[in-house]
PDB file of C-alpha atoms in Angstrom:
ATOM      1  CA  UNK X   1     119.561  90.841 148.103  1.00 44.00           C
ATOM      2  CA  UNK X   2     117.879  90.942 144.329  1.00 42.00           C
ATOM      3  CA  UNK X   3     119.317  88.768 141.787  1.00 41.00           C
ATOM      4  CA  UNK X   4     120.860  91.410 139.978  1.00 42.00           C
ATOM      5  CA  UNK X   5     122.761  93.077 143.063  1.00 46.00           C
ATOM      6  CA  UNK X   6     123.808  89.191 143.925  1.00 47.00           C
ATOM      7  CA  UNK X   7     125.301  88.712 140.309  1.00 44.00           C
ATOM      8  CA  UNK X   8     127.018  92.278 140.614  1.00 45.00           C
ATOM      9  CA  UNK X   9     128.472  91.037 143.649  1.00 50.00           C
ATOM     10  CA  UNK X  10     129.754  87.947 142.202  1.00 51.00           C
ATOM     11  CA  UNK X  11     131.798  89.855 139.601  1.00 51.00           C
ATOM     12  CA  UNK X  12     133.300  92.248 142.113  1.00 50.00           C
ATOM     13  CA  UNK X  13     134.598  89.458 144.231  1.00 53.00           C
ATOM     14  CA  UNK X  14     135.685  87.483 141.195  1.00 53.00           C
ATOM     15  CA  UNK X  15     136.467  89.971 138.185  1.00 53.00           C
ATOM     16  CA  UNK X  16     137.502  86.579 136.181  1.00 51.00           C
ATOM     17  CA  UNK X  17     134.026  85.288 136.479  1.00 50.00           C
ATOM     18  CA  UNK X  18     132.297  87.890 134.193  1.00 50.00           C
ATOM     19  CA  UNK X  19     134.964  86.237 130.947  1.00 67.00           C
ATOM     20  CA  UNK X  20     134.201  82.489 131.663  1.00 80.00           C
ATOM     21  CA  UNK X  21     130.559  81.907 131.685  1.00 82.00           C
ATOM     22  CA  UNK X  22     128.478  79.570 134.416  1.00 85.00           C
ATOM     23  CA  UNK X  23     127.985  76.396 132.621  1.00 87.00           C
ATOM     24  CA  UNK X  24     124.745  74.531 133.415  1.00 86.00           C
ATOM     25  CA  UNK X  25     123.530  70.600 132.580  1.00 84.00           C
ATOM     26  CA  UNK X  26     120.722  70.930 129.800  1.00 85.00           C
ATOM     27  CA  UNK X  27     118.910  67.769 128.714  1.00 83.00           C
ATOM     28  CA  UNK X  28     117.819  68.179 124.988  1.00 85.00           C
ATOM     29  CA  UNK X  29     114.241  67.696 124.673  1.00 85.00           C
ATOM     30  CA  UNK X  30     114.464  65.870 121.229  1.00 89.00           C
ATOM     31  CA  UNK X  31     116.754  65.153 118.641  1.00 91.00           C
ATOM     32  CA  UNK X  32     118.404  68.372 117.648  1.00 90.00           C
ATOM     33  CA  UNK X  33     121.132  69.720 114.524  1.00 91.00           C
ATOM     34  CA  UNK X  34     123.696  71.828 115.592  1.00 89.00           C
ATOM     35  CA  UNK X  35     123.128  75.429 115.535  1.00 89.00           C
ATOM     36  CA  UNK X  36     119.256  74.950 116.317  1.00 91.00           C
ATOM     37  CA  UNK X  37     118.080  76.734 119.704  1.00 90.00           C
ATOM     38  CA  UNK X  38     115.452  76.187 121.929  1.00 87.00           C
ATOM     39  CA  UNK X  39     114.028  77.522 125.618  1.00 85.00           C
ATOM     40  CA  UNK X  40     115.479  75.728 128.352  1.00 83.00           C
ATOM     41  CA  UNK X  41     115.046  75.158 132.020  1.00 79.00           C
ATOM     42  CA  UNK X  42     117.196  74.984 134.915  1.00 77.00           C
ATOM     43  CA  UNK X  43     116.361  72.740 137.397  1.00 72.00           C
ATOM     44  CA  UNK X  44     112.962  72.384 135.325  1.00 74.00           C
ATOM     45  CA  UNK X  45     111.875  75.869 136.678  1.00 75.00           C
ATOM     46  CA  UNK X  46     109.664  77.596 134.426  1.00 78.00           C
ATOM     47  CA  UNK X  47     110.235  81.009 136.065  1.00 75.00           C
ATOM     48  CA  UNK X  48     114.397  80.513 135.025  1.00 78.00           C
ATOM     49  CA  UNK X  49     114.513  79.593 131.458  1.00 85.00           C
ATOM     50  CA  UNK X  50     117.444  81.144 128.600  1.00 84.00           C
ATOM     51  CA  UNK X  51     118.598  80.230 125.399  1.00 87.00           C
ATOM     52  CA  UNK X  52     120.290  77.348 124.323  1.00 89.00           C
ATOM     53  CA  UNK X  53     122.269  76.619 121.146  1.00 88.00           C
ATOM     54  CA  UNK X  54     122.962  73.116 120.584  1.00 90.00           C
ATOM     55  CA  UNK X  55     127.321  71.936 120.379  1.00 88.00           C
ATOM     56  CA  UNK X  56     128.267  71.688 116.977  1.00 87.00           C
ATOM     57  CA  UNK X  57     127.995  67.439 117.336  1.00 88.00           C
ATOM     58  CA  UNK X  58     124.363  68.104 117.396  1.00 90.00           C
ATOM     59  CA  UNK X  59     122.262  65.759 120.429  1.00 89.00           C
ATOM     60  CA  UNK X  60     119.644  63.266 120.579  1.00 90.00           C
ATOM     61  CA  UNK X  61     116.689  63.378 122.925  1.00 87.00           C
ATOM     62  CA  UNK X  62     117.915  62.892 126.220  1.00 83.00           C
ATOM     63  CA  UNK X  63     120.989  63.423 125.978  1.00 84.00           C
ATOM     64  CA  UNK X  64     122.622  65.944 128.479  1.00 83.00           C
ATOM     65  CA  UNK X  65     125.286  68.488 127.782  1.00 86.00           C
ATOM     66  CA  UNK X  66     126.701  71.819 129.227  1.00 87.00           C
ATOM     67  CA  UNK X  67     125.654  75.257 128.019  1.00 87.00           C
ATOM     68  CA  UNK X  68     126.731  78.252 128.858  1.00 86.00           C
ATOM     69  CA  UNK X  69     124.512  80.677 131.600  1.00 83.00           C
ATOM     70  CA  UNK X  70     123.984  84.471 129.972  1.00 81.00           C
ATOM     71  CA  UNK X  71     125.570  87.090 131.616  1.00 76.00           C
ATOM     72  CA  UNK X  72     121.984  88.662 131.944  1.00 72.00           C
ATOM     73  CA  UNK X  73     120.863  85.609 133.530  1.00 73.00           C
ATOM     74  CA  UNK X  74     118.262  87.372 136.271  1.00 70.00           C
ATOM     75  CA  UNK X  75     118.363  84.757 139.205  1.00 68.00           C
ATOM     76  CA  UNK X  76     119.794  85.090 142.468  1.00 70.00           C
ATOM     77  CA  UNK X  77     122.582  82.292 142.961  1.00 74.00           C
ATOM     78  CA  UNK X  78     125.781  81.367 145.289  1.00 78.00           C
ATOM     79  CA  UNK X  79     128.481  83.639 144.439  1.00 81.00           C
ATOM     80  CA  UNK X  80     131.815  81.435 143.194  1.00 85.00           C
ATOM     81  CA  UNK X  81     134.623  82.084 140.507  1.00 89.00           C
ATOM     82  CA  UNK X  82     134.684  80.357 137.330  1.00 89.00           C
ATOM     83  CA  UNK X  83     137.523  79.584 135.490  1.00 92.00           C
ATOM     84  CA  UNK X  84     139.660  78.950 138.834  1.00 93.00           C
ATOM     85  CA  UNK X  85     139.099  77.349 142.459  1.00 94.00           C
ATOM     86  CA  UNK X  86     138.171  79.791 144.869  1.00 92.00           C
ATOM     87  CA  UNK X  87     141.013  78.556 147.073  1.00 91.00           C
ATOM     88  CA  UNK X  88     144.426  76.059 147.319  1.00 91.00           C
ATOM     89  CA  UNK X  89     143.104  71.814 147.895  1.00 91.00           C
ATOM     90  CA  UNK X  90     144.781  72.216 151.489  1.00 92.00           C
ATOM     91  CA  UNK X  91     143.265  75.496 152.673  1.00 90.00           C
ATOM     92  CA  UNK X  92     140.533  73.403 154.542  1.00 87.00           C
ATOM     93  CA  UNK X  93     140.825  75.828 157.638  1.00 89.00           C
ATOM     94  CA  UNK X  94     140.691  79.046 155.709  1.00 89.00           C
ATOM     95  CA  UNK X  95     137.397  79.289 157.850  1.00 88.00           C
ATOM     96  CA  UNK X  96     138.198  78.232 160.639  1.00 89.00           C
ATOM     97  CA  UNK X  97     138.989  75.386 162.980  1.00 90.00           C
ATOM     98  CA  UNK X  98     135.413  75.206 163.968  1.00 90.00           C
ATOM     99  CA  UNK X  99     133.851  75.505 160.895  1.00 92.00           C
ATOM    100  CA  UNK X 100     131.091  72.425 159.950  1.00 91.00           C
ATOM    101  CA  UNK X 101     132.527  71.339 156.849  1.00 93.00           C
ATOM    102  CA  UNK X 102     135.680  71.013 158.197  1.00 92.00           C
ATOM    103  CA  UNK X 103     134.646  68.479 160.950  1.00 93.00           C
ATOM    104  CA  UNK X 104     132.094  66.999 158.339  1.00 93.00           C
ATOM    105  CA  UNK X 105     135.076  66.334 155.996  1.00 93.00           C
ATOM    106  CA  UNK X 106     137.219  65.128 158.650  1.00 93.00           C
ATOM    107  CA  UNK X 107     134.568  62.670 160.062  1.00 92.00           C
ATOM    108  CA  UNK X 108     132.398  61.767 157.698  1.00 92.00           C
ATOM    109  CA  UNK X 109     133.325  63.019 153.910  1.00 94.00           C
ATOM    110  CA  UNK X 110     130.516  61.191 152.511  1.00 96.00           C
ATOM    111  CA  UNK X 111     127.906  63.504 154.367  1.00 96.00           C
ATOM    112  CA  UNK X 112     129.885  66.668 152.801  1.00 96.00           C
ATOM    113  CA  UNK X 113     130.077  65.042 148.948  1.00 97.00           C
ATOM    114  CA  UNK X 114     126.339  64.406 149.332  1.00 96.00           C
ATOM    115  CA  UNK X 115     125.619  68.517 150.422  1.00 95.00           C
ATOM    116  CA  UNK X 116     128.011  69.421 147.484  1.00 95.00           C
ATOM    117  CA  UNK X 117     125.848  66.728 145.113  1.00 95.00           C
ATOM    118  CA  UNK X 118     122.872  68.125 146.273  1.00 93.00           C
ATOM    119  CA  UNK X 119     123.691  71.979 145.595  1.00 91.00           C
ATOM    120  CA  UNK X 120     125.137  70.901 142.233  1.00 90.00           C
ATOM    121  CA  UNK X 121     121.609  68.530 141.358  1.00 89.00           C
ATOM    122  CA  UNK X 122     124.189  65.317 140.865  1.00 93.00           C
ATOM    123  CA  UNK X 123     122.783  62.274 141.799  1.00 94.00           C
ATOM    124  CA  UNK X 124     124.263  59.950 144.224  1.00 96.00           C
ATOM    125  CA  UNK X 125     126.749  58.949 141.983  1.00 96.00           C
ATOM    126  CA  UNK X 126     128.235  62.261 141.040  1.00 95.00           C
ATOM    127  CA  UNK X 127     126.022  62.145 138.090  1.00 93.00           C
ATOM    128  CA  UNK X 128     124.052  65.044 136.532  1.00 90.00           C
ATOM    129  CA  UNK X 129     120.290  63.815 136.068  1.00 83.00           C
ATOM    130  CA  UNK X 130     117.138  65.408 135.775  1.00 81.00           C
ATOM    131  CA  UNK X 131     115.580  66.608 139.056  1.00 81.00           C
ATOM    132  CA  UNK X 132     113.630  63.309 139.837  1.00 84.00           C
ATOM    133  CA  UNK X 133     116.698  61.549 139.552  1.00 85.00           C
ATOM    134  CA  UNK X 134     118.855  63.986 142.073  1.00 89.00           C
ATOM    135  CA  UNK X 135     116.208  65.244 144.610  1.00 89.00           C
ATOM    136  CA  UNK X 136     116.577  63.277 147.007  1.00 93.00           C
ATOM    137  CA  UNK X 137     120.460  62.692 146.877  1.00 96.00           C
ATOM    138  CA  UNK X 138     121.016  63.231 150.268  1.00 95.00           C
ATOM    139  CA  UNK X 139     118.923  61.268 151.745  1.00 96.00           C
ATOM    140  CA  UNK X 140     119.863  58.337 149.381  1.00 97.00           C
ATOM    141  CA  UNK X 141     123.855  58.469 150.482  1.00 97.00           C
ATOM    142  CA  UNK X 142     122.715  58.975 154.093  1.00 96.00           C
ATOM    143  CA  UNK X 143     120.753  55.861 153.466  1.00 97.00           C
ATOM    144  CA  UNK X 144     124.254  54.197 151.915  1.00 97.00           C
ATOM    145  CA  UNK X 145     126.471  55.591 154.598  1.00 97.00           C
ATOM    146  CA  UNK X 146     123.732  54.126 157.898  1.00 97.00           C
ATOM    147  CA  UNK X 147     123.219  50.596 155.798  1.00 97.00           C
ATOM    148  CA  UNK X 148     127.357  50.036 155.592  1.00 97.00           C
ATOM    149  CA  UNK X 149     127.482  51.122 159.123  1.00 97.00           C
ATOM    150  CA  UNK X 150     125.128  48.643 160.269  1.00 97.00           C
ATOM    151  CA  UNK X 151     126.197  45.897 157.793  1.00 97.00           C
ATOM    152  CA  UNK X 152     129.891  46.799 159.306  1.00 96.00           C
ATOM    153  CA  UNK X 153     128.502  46.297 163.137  1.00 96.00           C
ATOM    154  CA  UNK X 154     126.359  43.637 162.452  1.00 96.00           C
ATOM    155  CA  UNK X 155     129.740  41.386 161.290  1.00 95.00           C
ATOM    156  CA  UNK X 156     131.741  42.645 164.262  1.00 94.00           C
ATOM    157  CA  UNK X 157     128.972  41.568 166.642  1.00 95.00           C
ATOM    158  CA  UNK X 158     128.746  37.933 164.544  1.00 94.00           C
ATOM    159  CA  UNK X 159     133.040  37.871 165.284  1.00 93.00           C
ATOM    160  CA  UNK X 160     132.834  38.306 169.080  1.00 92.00           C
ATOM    161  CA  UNK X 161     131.893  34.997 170.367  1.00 90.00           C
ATOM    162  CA  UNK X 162     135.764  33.797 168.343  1.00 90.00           C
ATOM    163  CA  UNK X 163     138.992  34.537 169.075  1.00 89.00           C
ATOM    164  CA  UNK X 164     140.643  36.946 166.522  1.00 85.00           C
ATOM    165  CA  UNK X 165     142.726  34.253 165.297  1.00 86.00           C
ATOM    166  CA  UNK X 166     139.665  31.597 164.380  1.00 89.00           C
ATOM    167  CA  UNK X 167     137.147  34.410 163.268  1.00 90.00           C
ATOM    168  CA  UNK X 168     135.403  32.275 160.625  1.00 93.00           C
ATOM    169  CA  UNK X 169     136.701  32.910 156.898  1.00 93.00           C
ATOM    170  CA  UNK X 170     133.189  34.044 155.641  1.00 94.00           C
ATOM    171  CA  UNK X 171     132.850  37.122 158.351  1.00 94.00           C
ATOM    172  CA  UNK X 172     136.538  38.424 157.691  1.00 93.00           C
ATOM    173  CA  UNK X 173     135.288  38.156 153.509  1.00 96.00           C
ATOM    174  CA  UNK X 174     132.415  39.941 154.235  1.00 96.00           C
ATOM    175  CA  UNK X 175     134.094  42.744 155.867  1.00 95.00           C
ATOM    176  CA  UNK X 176     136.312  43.185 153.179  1.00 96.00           C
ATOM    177  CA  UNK X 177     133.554  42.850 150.664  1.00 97.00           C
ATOM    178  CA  UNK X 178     131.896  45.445 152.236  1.00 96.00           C
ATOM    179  CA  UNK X 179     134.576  47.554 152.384  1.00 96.00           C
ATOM    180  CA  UNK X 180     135.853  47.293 149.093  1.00 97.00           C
ATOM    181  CA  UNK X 181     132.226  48.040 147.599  1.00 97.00           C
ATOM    182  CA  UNK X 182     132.080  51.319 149.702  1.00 97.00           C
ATOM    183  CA  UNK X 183     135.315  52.558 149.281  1.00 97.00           C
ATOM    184  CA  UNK X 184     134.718  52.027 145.611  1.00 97.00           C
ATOM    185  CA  UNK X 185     131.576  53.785 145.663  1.00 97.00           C
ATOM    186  CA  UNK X 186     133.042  56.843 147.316  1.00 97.00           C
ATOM    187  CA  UNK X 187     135.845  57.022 145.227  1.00 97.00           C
ATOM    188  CA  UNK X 188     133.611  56.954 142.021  1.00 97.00           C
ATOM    189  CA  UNK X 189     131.174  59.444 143.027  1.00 97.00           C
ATOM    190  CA  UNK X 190     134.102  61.952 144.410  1.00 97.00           C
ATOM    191  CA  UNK X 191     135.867  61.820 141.158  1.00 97.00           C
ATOM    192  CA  UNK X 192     132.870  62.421 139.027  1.00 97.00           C
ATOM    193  CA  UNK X 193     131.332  64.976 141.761  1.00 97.00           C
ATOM    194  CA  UNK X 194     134.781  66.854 141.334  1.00 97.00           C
ATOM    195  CA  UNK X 195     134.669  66.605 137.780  1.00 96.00           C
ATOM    196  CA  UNK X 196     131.156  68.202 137.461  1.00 95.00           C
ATOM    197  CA  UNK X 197     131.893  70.838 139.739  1.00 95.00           C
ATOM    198  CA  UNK X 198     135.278  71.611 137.258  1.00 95.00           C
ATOM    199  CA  UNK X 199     133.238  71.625 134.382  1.00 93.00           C
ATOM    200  CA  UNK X 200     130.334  73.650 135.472  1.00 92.00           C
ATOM    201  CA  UNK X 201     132.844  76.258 136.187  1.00 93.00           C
ATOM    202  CA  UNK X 202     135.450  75.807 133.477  1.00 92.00           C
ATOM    203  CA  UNK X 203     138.150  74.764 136.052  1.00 94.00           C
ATOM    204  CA  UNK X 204     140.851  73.370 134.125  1.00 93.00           C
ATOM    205  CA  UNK X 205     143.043  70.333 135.530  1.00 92.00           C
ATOM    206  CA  UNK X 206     146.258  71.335 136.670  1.00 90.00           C
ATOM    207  CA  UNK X 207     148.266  68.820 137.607  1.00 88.00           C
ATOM    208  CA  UNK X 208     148.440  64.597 136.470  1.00 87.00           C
ATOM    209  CA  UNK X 209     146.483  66.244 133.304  1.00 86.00           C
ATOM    210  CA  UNK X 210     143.891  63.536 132.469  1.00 87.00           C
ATOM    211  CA  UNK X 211     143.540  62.195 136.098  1.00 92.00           C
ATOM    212  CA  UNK X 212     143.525  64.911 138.590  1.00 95.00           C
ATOM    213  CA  UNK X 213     140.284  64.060 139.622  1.00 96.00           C
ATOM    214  CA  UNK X 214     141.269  60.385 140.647  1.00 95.00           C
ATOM    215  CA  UNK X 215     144.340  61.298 142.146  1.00 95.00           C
ATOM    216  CA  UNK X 216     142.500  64.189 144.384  1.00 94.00           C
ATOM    217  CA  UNK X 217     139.495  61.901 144.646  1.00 95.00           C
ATOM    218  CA  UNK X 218     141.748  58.734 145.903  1.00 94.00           C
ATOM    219  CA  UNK X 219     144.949  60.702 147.682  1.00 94.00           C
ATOM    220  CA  UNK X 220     143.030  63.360 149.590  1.00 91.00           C
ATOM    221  CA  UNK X 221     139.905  62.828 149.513  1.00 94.00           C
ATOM    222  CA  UNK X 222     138.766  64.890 153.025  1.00 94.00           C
ATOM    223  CA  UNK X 223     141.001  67.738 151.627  1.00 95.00           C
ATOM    224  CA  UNK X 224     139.338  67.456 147.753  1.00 96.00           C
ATOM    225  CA  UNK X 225     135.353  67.311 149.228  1.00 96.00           C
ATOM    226  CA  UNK X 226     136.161  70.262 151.635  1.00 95.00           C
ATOM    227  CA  UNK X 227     137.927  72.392 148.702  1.00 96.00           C
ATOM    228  CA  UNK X 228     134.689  71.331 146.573  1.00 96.00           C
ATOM    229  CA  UNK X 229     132.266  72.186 149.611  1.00 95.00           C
ATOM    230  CA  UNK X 230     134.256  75.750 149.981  1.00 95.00           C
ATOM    231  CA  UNK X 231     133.789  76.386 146.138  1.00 94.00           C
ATOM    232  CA  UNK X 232     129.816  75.557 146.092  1.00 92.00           C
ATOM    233  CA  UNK X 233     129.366  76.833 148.747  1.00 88.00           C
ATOM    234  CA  UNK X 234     129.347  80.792 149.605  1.00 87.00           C
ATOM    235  CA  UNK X 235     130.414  80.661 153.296  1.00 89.00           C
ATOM    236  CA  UNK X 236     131.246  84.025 153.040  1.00 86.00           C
ATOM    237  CA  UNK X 237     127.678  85.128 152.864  1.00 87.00           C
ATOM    238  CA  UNK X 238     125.489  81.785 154.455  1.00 87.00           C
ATOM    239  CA  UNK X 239     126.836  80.462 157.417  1.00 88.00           C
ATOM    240  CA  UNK X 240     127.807  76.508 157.200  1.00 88.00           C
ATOM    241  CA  UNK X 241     125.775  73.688 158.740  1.00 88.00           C
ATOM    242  CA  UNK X 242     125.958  70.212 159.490  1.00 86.00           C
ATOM    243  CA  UNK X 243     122.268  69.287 159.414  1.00 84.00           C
ATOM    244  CA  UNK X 244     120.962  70.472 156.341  1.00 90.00           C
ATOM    245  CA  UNK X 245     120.685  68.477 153.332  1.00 92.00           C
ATOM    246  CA  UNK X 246     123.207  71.188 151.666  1.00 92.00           C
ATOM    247  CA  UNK X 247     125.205  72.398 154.276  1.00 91.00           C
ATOM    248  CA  UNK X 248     123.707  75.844 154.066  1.00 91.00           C
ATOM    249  CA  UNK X 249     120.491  77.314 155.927  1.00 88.00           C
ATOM    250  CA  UNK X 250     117.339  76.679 154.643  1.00 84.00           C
ATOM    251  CA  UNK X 251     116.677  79.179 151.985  1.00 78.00           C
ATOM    252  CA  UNK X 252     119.928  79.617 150.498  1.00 80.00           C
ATOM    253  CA  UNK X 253     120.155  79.918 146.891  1.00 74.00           C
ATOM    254  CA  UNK X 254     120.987  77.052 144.768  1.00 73.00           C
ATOM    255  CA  UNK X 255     124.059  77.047 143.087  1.00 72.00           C
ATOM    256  CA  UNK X 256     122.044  77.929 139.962  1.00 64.00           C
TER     257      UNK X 256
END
């Protein structure tokens, strides 16, 4: 499919997304007015470069803001609607029962935030960087998820040779510890993955105004990653995986 037939595409599924523009991360290059315009990159890909106007605060070098993709933008790119969610928070099985990032938000959601980090070039905080910085995102969370595993295993090991009752104070801290710190972590990086992905496509909170990303993030988390993985993700055209470090076959597009 050319880039041109896979835009025309877009805007026949979605009608609404040819009104509300793409909105991409652009790091200024140096320290800009408002109004001035320059040639940017996305992803730092010299063959996809447009036209950027800097925000009426103006910017200073290195700073990142969003900017708007043009309509004639010629690059072939997963197919999503802006200016809505492509479907409800709690219509994880609109795929099916058997779909992979269903069972990848049920068992592990951290695996599915990293694929949708990874298609949206966030780092591994839910951060948008340059590409050095969010690369290798998915290999950095799987590194996070295996270490607390191991750091979990290793203390329940260290609490068998005790009875429940007399596990020493130190272990039972150090499993909480580490259990605070990741939960923490996850709940950070979903909220500010979630609130990339709304911004990049001018999704506008609609309920607990100010906070819906927390409450999602911290209520329902499996349900908010799979609804964030469904968005990204054009399953309707690339078939879902569980091994790849996006959660689409090799090749696919980027969501860009």
């Amino acid at each position: 499919m050319s880039p041109t037939e896979n835009i025309s595409k877009n805007e026949a599924l979605y009608p609404e997304a040819s009104a509300v523009p793409l909105m991409v991360h652009v790091v200024a290059p140096a320290t800009l007015p408002a109004g001035y315009t320059f040639e940017a990159q996305v992803n730092e890909d010299p063959e996809k470069t447009f036209t950027v106007e800097v925000p009426s605060t103006g910017v200073n070098e290195g700073d990142s803001f969003l900017a708007p993709l043009p309509e004639n933008f010629d690059a072939p790119r997963l197919n999503a609607p802006t200016g809505r969610w492509k479907d409800g928070l709690f219509n994880f099985c609109s795929l099916g029962f058997c779909h992979p990032h269903l069972w990848c938000a049920m068992c592990c959601p951290q695996v599915l935030m990293a694929q949708v980090m990874t298609r949206m070039n966030l780092n591994w905080l839910g951060l948008p960087g340059p590409v050095a910085s969010t690369k290798n995102t998915f290999k950095v969370v799987l590194a996070l998820i295996v270490s607390y595993m191991i750091y979990s295993q290793a203390l329940s090991y260290a609490a068998l040779p005790y009875d429940p009752e007399y596990v020493p104070v130190y272990i039972s801290a150090l499993r909480a510890v580490g259990a605070i710190v990741f939960s923490v972590w996850t709940l950070y990086s979903l909220c500010k993955t979630r609130e990339n992905v709304r911004a990049m496509y001018s999704i506008k909170e609609e309920n607990c105004v100010g906070c819906e990303d927390l409450c999602c993030s911290l209520w329902c988390s499996c349900c908010t990653v799979a609804q964030l993985a469904r968005h990204t993700g054009d399953y309707e055209m690339y078939q879902g995986t569980c091994c790849t470090e996006t959660g689409l076959p090799e090749g696919s597009p980027h969501v860009v």
